[in-house]
Amino acid sequence: MIAQFKRIPHLWPPTGDLYNNKHLLRTVAWTGLLITAVSGLLLLIFPIIEYAAFSFFTSSLIYILVLLLLRWDYPRAASYTFILLHWIVVTVTIFLFGNANTPIFNVYYILTLLALLLFNNQQGYAVAVASLIVGFVSWWLQADGQTSLPMIQQTNNSLWLTQAVLFTTTTLLFSYIRFYVRRANQSVLVSSQALAQRNEELENIRVQLEKEVKVRTAELTAAKETAEKASMAKSEFLANMSHEIRTPLNAVIGMASLMLDTDLTPEQKEFAATIRSGSSSLLGIINDILDFSKIEAGKMVLEEQPFFLRACLQDALELVAPNAIKKQLELLYQVDPALPAMFLGDISRVRQILVNLINNAVKFTLQGEVVIFVTNHAQSDGSHLLHFTVRDTGIGIPEDRLSVLFESFTQVEVSTSRMFGGTGLGLAISKRLAELMGGTLWVESKPGIGSNFHFTVRLHTEPSPEQPHLSPEQPILRGKSVAIVDENATSRKILRDQLVYWDIEAHLFANGSTANQWLKTHNADALVLDLQAPMMSGTMLSDAMERVPAFTKIPLILMSTSVRRPSLPEKFPIVAYLKKPIHPASLYDALLQIFGGSDHPAEPPQDKSGEFDKTMGVRHPLRILVAEDNKINQVVLLRMLERLGYRADIVSDGQEVLVALERQIYDVVLMDIQMPNLDGVAATRLIHERWPAPQRPRVVAMTAYALKGDRERYLALGMDEYISKPIAVNELVSALYDCQPLAA
């Protein structure tokens, strides 16, 4: 029965025809039977109202009859029986043994009205008709005076008419309510069906979309895998091509360097220099392509090492300076003196961007100057945003071409490529490198006036050794007076700013004549003279000194794009020769020699006759084994080592390396990576397995397979040092100096 109660909400029919609902009527009948039977027993045991127990038992019989009719599948008869018999029993009970004005009668009305609401119109009309019949019988009996029953005396005839009217009106009202409830139910049903249909459509769409997403995901995955394979194939192809091109380039550049270190006629030296220059340019193009491929493949990894910013800039300038000197361009730079000395980052990539931009500026500038400025913007997180500006007085760039300037393989015009050369990759690579270091790269330019290339990088500072020239507190230099003679206005301004930073009074002159006139009536503690300035050649300077003997008492600091001394009398008080662009540290040392009491004038760096130090093998003796399968490269390496004073043994593969090491002790193995039978990596692994660290030679990796020959990879594989092909003499020398002789 409790289960049937729980089912009532689910069994309520949407149409409102409840008399046909057997489940609801059965639940009500069982409930009524239980309540009336228990109540009748209690009233039988404890009689409170006369005939009350009889009334409840009569109601129980009605419920039993309803249940039987439902059992026999007569729901309509059961509903009529339920409402009419109960109405008759209650009516007879009240009017036989009570009064129509009692509270029980009111309860009867409420229950009857509820029954009419729950059931259908026919029951309501039936009760109304029954009320009219009872009222008519009651009136007929009272009119004839043929009864003495209490109910006849107690009940007013109008009550039956009122009851009939009330039941009829209530039935009509409930019918109206049920009609609209039915319509509402139908609307809800239609809406529910439409919603269910829409949900089904949406579900179908969702399923279809999921299928399409799976298909698209599979297609994208396949496309991604294809792209990755294509990228890998491209990288492999470029790496292989790099190896194939670098291998003969190693021979060309190496032999050209060896040739330049011999006694040649001027014409032969020019030819050899041209060969090496052209080979180096080709190597630069290959490096650009490889760097671009690394960046595109996401394989560019930046190092995090401490480095001196000013030294990085000076190294970049040294690489480009020869081209600037050939074109008679003024190459200058200015670093904010308050900028810290040391930073943490990838010095090679910062230098690469600088060399690229400065080289471009020199390349596209026919006359005038190229100036580099470095400023600092401190950030809230403790880092520094370094701002580099490379300004030139070159051909400039049209405004409509600025947007494509940083695209790969793009130059301003086709004629530009023909006139100046280049692949159009340098700026694209530089921009990506700057972005990898937390900055960016952009340009400002006007055709015929020049360009300003800007780039920023975000770096953190590192503690560094004390740099005296970076301090503005200079008691020895404070208040001194220095005259500067330089034709270039930018150079004069940069020198003046540096001197003012040290609290030195600076006097600027564009030519020697103006300086001579000023010095006749003024005193200067030192002269900084550019030998390229008008009237400042060696001869003119000698004449000026003869005319103004007091000049011979003023200390001189000479500047020149060449380090060669001019022909000047020995009596001239020349303190230092400085090569332009002037490094603040060099200028600082020269001034300290003047004002600090040092009697030893600074000598200019000597012009080396060649790249090879023939005494290195004596000063730093090593037993060297070269593992190289290419015959030409074997010759190049042997000749390079001979120029450095070494005699080396040659083997052709890794297996021969192991045999040679078993035979005798070597301090260093120059190990080519790509060799037949046993390559350099496998040979190095076996060396580590067979020889303990104190007896193990130092292994220097050599490879032209640059794309996958990154330093970190080979160092991680057990090699001690790495140099790339074509082999630069300075890199070879540096690697050999890092090696120490093993005990015999």
PDB file of N, CA, C and O in Angstrom, residues 33-69:
ATOM      1  N   LEU A  33     -10.463   1.841   3.565  1.00  0.00           N
ATOM      2  CA  LEU A  33     -10.810   0.610   4.263  1.00  0.00           C
ATOM      3  C   LEU A  33     -10.027   0.477   5.566  1.00  0.00           C
ATOM      4  O   LEU A  33     -10.587   0.135   6.610  1.00  0.00           O
ATOM      5  N   LEU A  34      -8.755   0.774   5.510  1.00  0.00           N
ATOM      6  CA  LEU A  34      -7.925   0.673   6.717  1.00  0.00           C
ATOM      7  C   LEU A  34      -8.391   1.659   7.783  1.00  0.00           C
ATOM      8  O   LEU A  34      -8.548   1.301   8.971  1.00  0.00           O
ATOM      9  N   ILE A  35      -8.630   2.919   7.361  1.00  0.00           N
ATOM     10  CA  ILE A  35      -9.005   3.945   8.349  1.00  0.00           C
ATOM     11  C   ILE A  35     -10.381   3.651   8.960  1.00  0.00           C
ATOM     12  O   ILE A  35     -10.576   3.713  10.178  1.00  0.00           O
ATOM     13  N   THR A  36     -11.380   3.306   8.119  1.00  0.00           N
ATOM     14  CA  THR A  36     -12.744   3.098   8.641  1.00  0.00           C
ATOM     15  C   THR A  36     -12.825   1.832   9.485  1.00  0.00           C
ATOM     16  O   THR A  36     -13.542   1.788  10.507  1.00  0.00           O
ATOM     17  N   ALA A  37     -12.093   0.777   9.094  1.00  0.00           N
ATOM     18  CA  ALA A  37     -12.140  -0.462   9.881  1.00  0.00           C
ATOM     19  C   ALA A  37     -11.547  -0.239  11.263  1.00  0.00           C
ATOM     20  O   ALA A  37     -12.125  -0.652  12.289  1.00  0.00           O
ATOM     21  N   VAL A  38     -10.400   0.416  11.308  1.00  0.00           N
ATOM     22  CA  VAL A  38      -9.761   0.686  12.614  1.00  0.00           C
ATOM     23  C   VAL A  38     -10.628   1.622  13.442  1.00  0.00           C
ATOM     24  O   VAL A  38     -10.839   1.409  14.653  1.00  0.00           O
ATOM     25  N   SER A  39     -11.173   2.684  12.791  1.00  0.00           N
ATOM     26  CA  SER A  39     -12.022   3.629  13.539  1.00  0.00           C
ATOM     27  C   SER A  39     -13.285   2.944  14.056  1.00  0.00           C
ATOM     28  O   SER A  39     -13.735   3.186  15.189  1.00  0.00           O
ATOM     29  N   GLY A  40     -13.897   2.078  13.211  1.00  0.00           N
ATOM     30  CA  GLY A  40     -15.097   1.364  13.648  1.00  0.00           C
ATOM     31  C   GLY A  40     -14.811   0.463  14.840  1.00  0.00           C
ATOM     32  O   GLY A  40     -15.613   0.385  15.781  1.00  0.00           O
ATOM     33  N   LEU A  41     -13.695  -0.256  14.837  1.00  0.00           N
ATOM     34  CA  LEU A  41     -13.339  -1.117  15.975  1.00  0.00           C
ATOM     35  C   LEU A  41     -13.143  -0.293  17.233  1.00  0.00           C
ATOM     36  O   LEU A  41     -13.592  -0.680  18.329  1.00  0.00           O
ATOM     37  N   LEU A  42     -12.444   0.841  17.111  1.00  0.00           N
ATOM     38  CA  LEU A  42     -12.221   1.682  18.291  1.00  0.00           C
ATOM     39  C   LEU A  42     -13.550   2.218  18.838  1.00  0.00           C
ATOM     40  O   LEU A  42     -13.764   2.248  20.061  1.00  0.00           O
ATOM     41  N   LEU A  43     -14.456   2.670  17.938  1.00  0.00           N
ATOM     42  CA  LEU A  43     -15.744   3.198  18.407  1.00  0.00           C
ATOM     43  C   LEU A  43     -16.636   2.084  18.951  1.00  0.00           C
ATOM     44  O   LEU A  43     -17.515   2.325  19.790  1.00  0.00           O
ATOM     45  N   LEU A  44     -16.404   0.839  18.455  1.00  0.00           N
ATOM     46  CA  LEU A  44     -17.164  -0.284  18.993  1.00  0.00           C
ATOM     47  C   LEU A  44     -16.710  -0.610  20.408  1.00  0.00           C
ATOM     48  O   LEU A  44     -17.520  -0.944  21.276  1.00  0.00           O
ATOM     49  N   ILE A  45     -15.419  -0.501  20.641  1.00  0.00           N
ATOM     50  CA  ILE A  45     -14.883  -0.768  21.985  1.00  0.00           C
ATOM     51  C   ILE A  45     -15.178   0.392  22.918  1.00  0.00           C
ATOM     52  O   ILE A  45     -15.565   0.197  24.082  1.00  0.00           O
ATOM     53  N   PHE A  46     -15.012   1.598  22.395  1.00  0.00           N
ATOM     54  CA  PHE A  46     -15.247   2.803  23.211  1.00  0.00           C
ATOM     55  C   PHE A  46     -16.346   3.617  22.544  1.00  0.00           C
ATOM     56  O   PHE A  46     -16.061   4.571  21.796  1.00  0.00           O
ATOM     57  N   PRO A  47     -17.595   3.291  22.755  1.00  0.00           N
ATOM     58  CA  PRO A  47     -18.703   4.007  22.098  1.00  0.00           C
ATOM     59  C   PRO A  47     -18.797   5.453  22.572  1.00  0.00           C
ATOM     60  O   PRO A  47     -18.908   5.707  23.768  1.00  0.00           O
ATOM     61  N   ILE A  48     -18.706   6.372  21.679  1.00  0.00           N
ATOM     62  CA  ILE A  48     -18.793   7.804  22.011  1.00  0.00           C
ATOM     63  C   ILE A  48     -20.067   8.389  21.425  1.00  0.00           C
ATOM     64  O   ILE A  48     -20.802   9.114  22.096  1.00  0.00           O
ATOM     65  N   ILE A  49     -20.315   8.049  20.135  1.00  0.00           N
ATOM     66  CA  ILE A  49     -21.512   8.556  19.448  1.00  0.00           C
ATOM     67  C   ILE A  49     -22.355   7.348  19.054  1.00  0.00           C
ATOM     68  O   ILE A  49     -21.828   6.330  18.591  1.00  0.00           O
ATOM     69  N   GLU A  50     -23.614   7.504  19.203  1.00  0.00           N
ATOM     70  CA  GLU A  50     -24.534   6.406  18.896  1.00  0.00           C
ATOM     71  C   GLU A  50     -24.501   6.106  17.403  1.00  0.00           C
ATOM     72  O   GLU A  50     -24.557   7.008  16.576  1.00  0.00           O
ATOM     73  N   TYR A  51     -24.437   4.815  17.091  1.00  0.00           N
ATOM     74  CA  TYR A  51     -24.424   4.319  15.707  1.00  0.00           C
ATOM     75  C   TYR A  51     -23.192   4.774  14.902  1.00  0.00           C
ATOM     76  O   TYR A  51     -23.154   4.597  13.688  1.00  0.00           O
ATOM     77  N   ALA A  52     -22.174   5.339  15.575  1.00  0.00           N
ATOM     78  CA  ALA A  52     -20.977   5.802  14.844  1.00  0.00           C
ATOM     79  C   ALA A  52     -20.202   4.605  14.301  1.00  0.00           C
ATOM     80  O   ALA A  52     -19.756   4.600  13.148  1.00  0.00           O
ATOM     81  N   ALA A  53     -20.055   3.574  15.157  1.00  0.00           N
ATOM     82  CA  ALA A  53     -19.303   2.396  14.704  1.00  0.00           C
ATOM     83  C   ALA A  53     -19.998   1.741  13.519  1.00  0.00           C
ATOM     84  O   ALA A  53     -19.358   1.290  12.554  1.00  0.00           O
ATOM     85  N   PHE A  54     -21.356   1.717  13.577  1.00  0.00           N
ATOM     86  CA  PHE A  54     -22.116   1.140  12.469  1.00  0.00           C
ATOM     87  C   PHE A  54     -21.852   1.902  11.165  1.00  0.00           C
ATOM     88  O   PHE A  54     -21.694   1.328  10.095  1.00  0.00           O
ATOM     89  N   SER A  55     -21.757   3.225  11.290  1.00  0.00           N
ATOM     90  CA  SER A  55     -21.524   4.062  10.111  1.00  0.00           C
ATOM     91  C   SER A  55     -20.159   3.772   9.498  1.00  0.00           C
ATOM     92  O   SER A  55     -20.016   3.649   8.274  1.00  0.00           O
ATOM     93  N   PHE A  56     -19.117   3.642  10.356  1.00  0.00           N
ATOM     94  CA  PHE A  56     -17.763   3.363   9.841  1.00  0.00           C
ATOM     95  C   PHE A  56     -17.682   1.984   9.193  1.00  0.00           C
ATOM     96  O   PHE A  56     -17.047   1.804   8.151  1.00  0.00           O
ATOM     97  N   PHE A  57     -18.363   0.978   9.832  1.00  0.00           N
ATOM     98  CA  PHE A  57     -18.337  -0.363   9.236  1.00  0.00           C
ATOM     99  C   PHE A  57     -19.059  -0.377   7.894  1.00  0.00           C
ATOM    100  O   PHE A  57     -18.668  -1.092   6.954  1.00  0.00           O
ATOM    101  N   THR A  58     -20.145   0.419   7.796  1.00  0.00           N
ATOM    102  CA  THR A  58     -20.860   0.526   6.516  1.00  0.00           C
ATOM    103  C   THR A  58     -19.944   1.093   5.441  1.00  0.00           C
ATOM    104  O   THR A  58     -19.904   0.630   4.293  1.00  0.00           O
ATOM    105  N   SER A  59     -19.168   2.135   5.830  1.00  0.00           N
ATOM    106  CA  SER A  59     -18.210   2.730   4.880  1.00  0.00           C
ATOM    107  C   SER A  59     -17.148   1.714   4.473  1.00  0.00           C
ATOM    108  O   SER A  59     -16.732   1.653   3.312  1.00  0.00           O
ATOM    109  N   SER A  60     -16.743   0.856   5.428  1.00  0.00           N
ATOM    110  CA  SER A  60     -15.752  -0.181   5.099  1.00  0.00           C
ATOM    111  C   SER A  60     -16.302  -1.149   4.068  1.00  0.00           C
ATOM    112  O   SER A  60     -15.584  -1.587   3.150  1.00  0.00           O
ATOM    113  N   LEU A  61     -17.599  -1.490   4.206  1.00  0.00           N
ATOM    114  CA  LEU A  61     -18.214  -2.375   3.227  1.00  0.00           C
ATOM    115  C   LEU A  61     -18.219  -1.747   1.834  1.00  0.00           C
ATOM    116  O   LEU A  61     -18.034  -2.428   0.822  1.00  0.00           O
ATOM    117  N   ILE A  62     -18.468  -0.420   1.801  1.00  0.00           N
ATOM    118  CA  ILE A  62     -18.445   0.276   0.506  1.00  0.00           C
ATOM    119  C   ILE A  62     -17.052   0.165  -0.125  1.00  0.00           C
ATOM    120  O   ILE A  62     -16.909  -0.109  -1.328  1.00  0.00           O
ATOM    121  N   TYR A  63     -15.978   0.371   0.677  1.00  0.00           N
ATOM    122  CA  TYR A  63     -14.605   0.274   0.153  1.00  0.00           C
ATOM    123  C   TYR A  63     -14.307  -1.138  -0.360  1.00  0.00           C
ATOM    124  O   TYR A  63     -13.646  -1.315  -1.380  1.00  0.00           O
ATOM    125  N   ILE A  64     -14.834  -2.135   0.377  1.00  0.00           N
ATOM    126  CA  ILE A  64     -14.622  -3.517  -0.076  1.00  0.00           C
ATOM    127  C   ILE A  64     -15.297  -3.737  -1.419  1.00  0.00           C
ATOM    128  O   ILE A  64     -14.743  -4.374  -2.332  1.00  0.00           O
ATOM    129  N   LEU A  65     -16.541  -3.200  -1.557  1.00  0.00           N
ATOM    130  CA  LEU A  65     -17.258  -3.324  -2.815  1.00  0.00           C
ATOM    131  C   LEU A  65     -16.493  -2.650  -3.958  1.00  0.00           C
ATOM    132  O   LEU A  65     -16.408  -3.177  -5.075  1.00  0.00           O
ATOM    133  N   VAL A  66     -15.924  -1.445  -3.684  1.00  0.00           N
ATOM    134  CA  VAL A  66     -15.143  -0.729  -4.706  1.00  0.00           C
ATOM    135  C   VAL A  66     -13.940  -1.560  -5.140  1.00  0.00           C
ATOM    136  O   VAL A  66     -13.641  -1.699  -6.328  1.00  0.00           O
ATOM    137  N   LEU A  67     -13.236  -2.166  -4.162  1.00  0.00           N
ATOM    138  CA  LEU A  67     -12.067  -2.979  -4.484  1.00  0.00           C
ATOM    139  C   LEU A  67     -12.453  -4.202  -5.319  1.00  0.00           C
ATOM    140  O   LEU A  67     -11.723  -4.612  -6.232  1.00  0.00           O
ATOM    141  N   LEU A  68     -13.632  -4.791  -4.982  1.00  0.00           N
ATOM    142  CA  LEU A  68     -14.076  -5.945  -5.771  1.00  0.00           C
ATOM    143  C   LEU A  68     -14.377  -5.542  -7.212  1.00  0.00           C
ATOM    144  O   LEU A  68     -14.032  -6.257  -8.164  1.00  0.00           O
ATOM    145  N   LEU A  69     -15.055  -4.388  -7.378  1.00  0.00           N
ATOM    146  CA  LEU A  69     -15.355  -3.919  -8.734  1.00  0.00           C
ATOM    147  C   LEU A  69     -14.076  -3.643  -9.530  1.00  0.00           C
ATOM    148  O   LEU A  69     -14.007  -3.924 -10.732  1.00  0.00           O
TER     149      LEU A  69
END
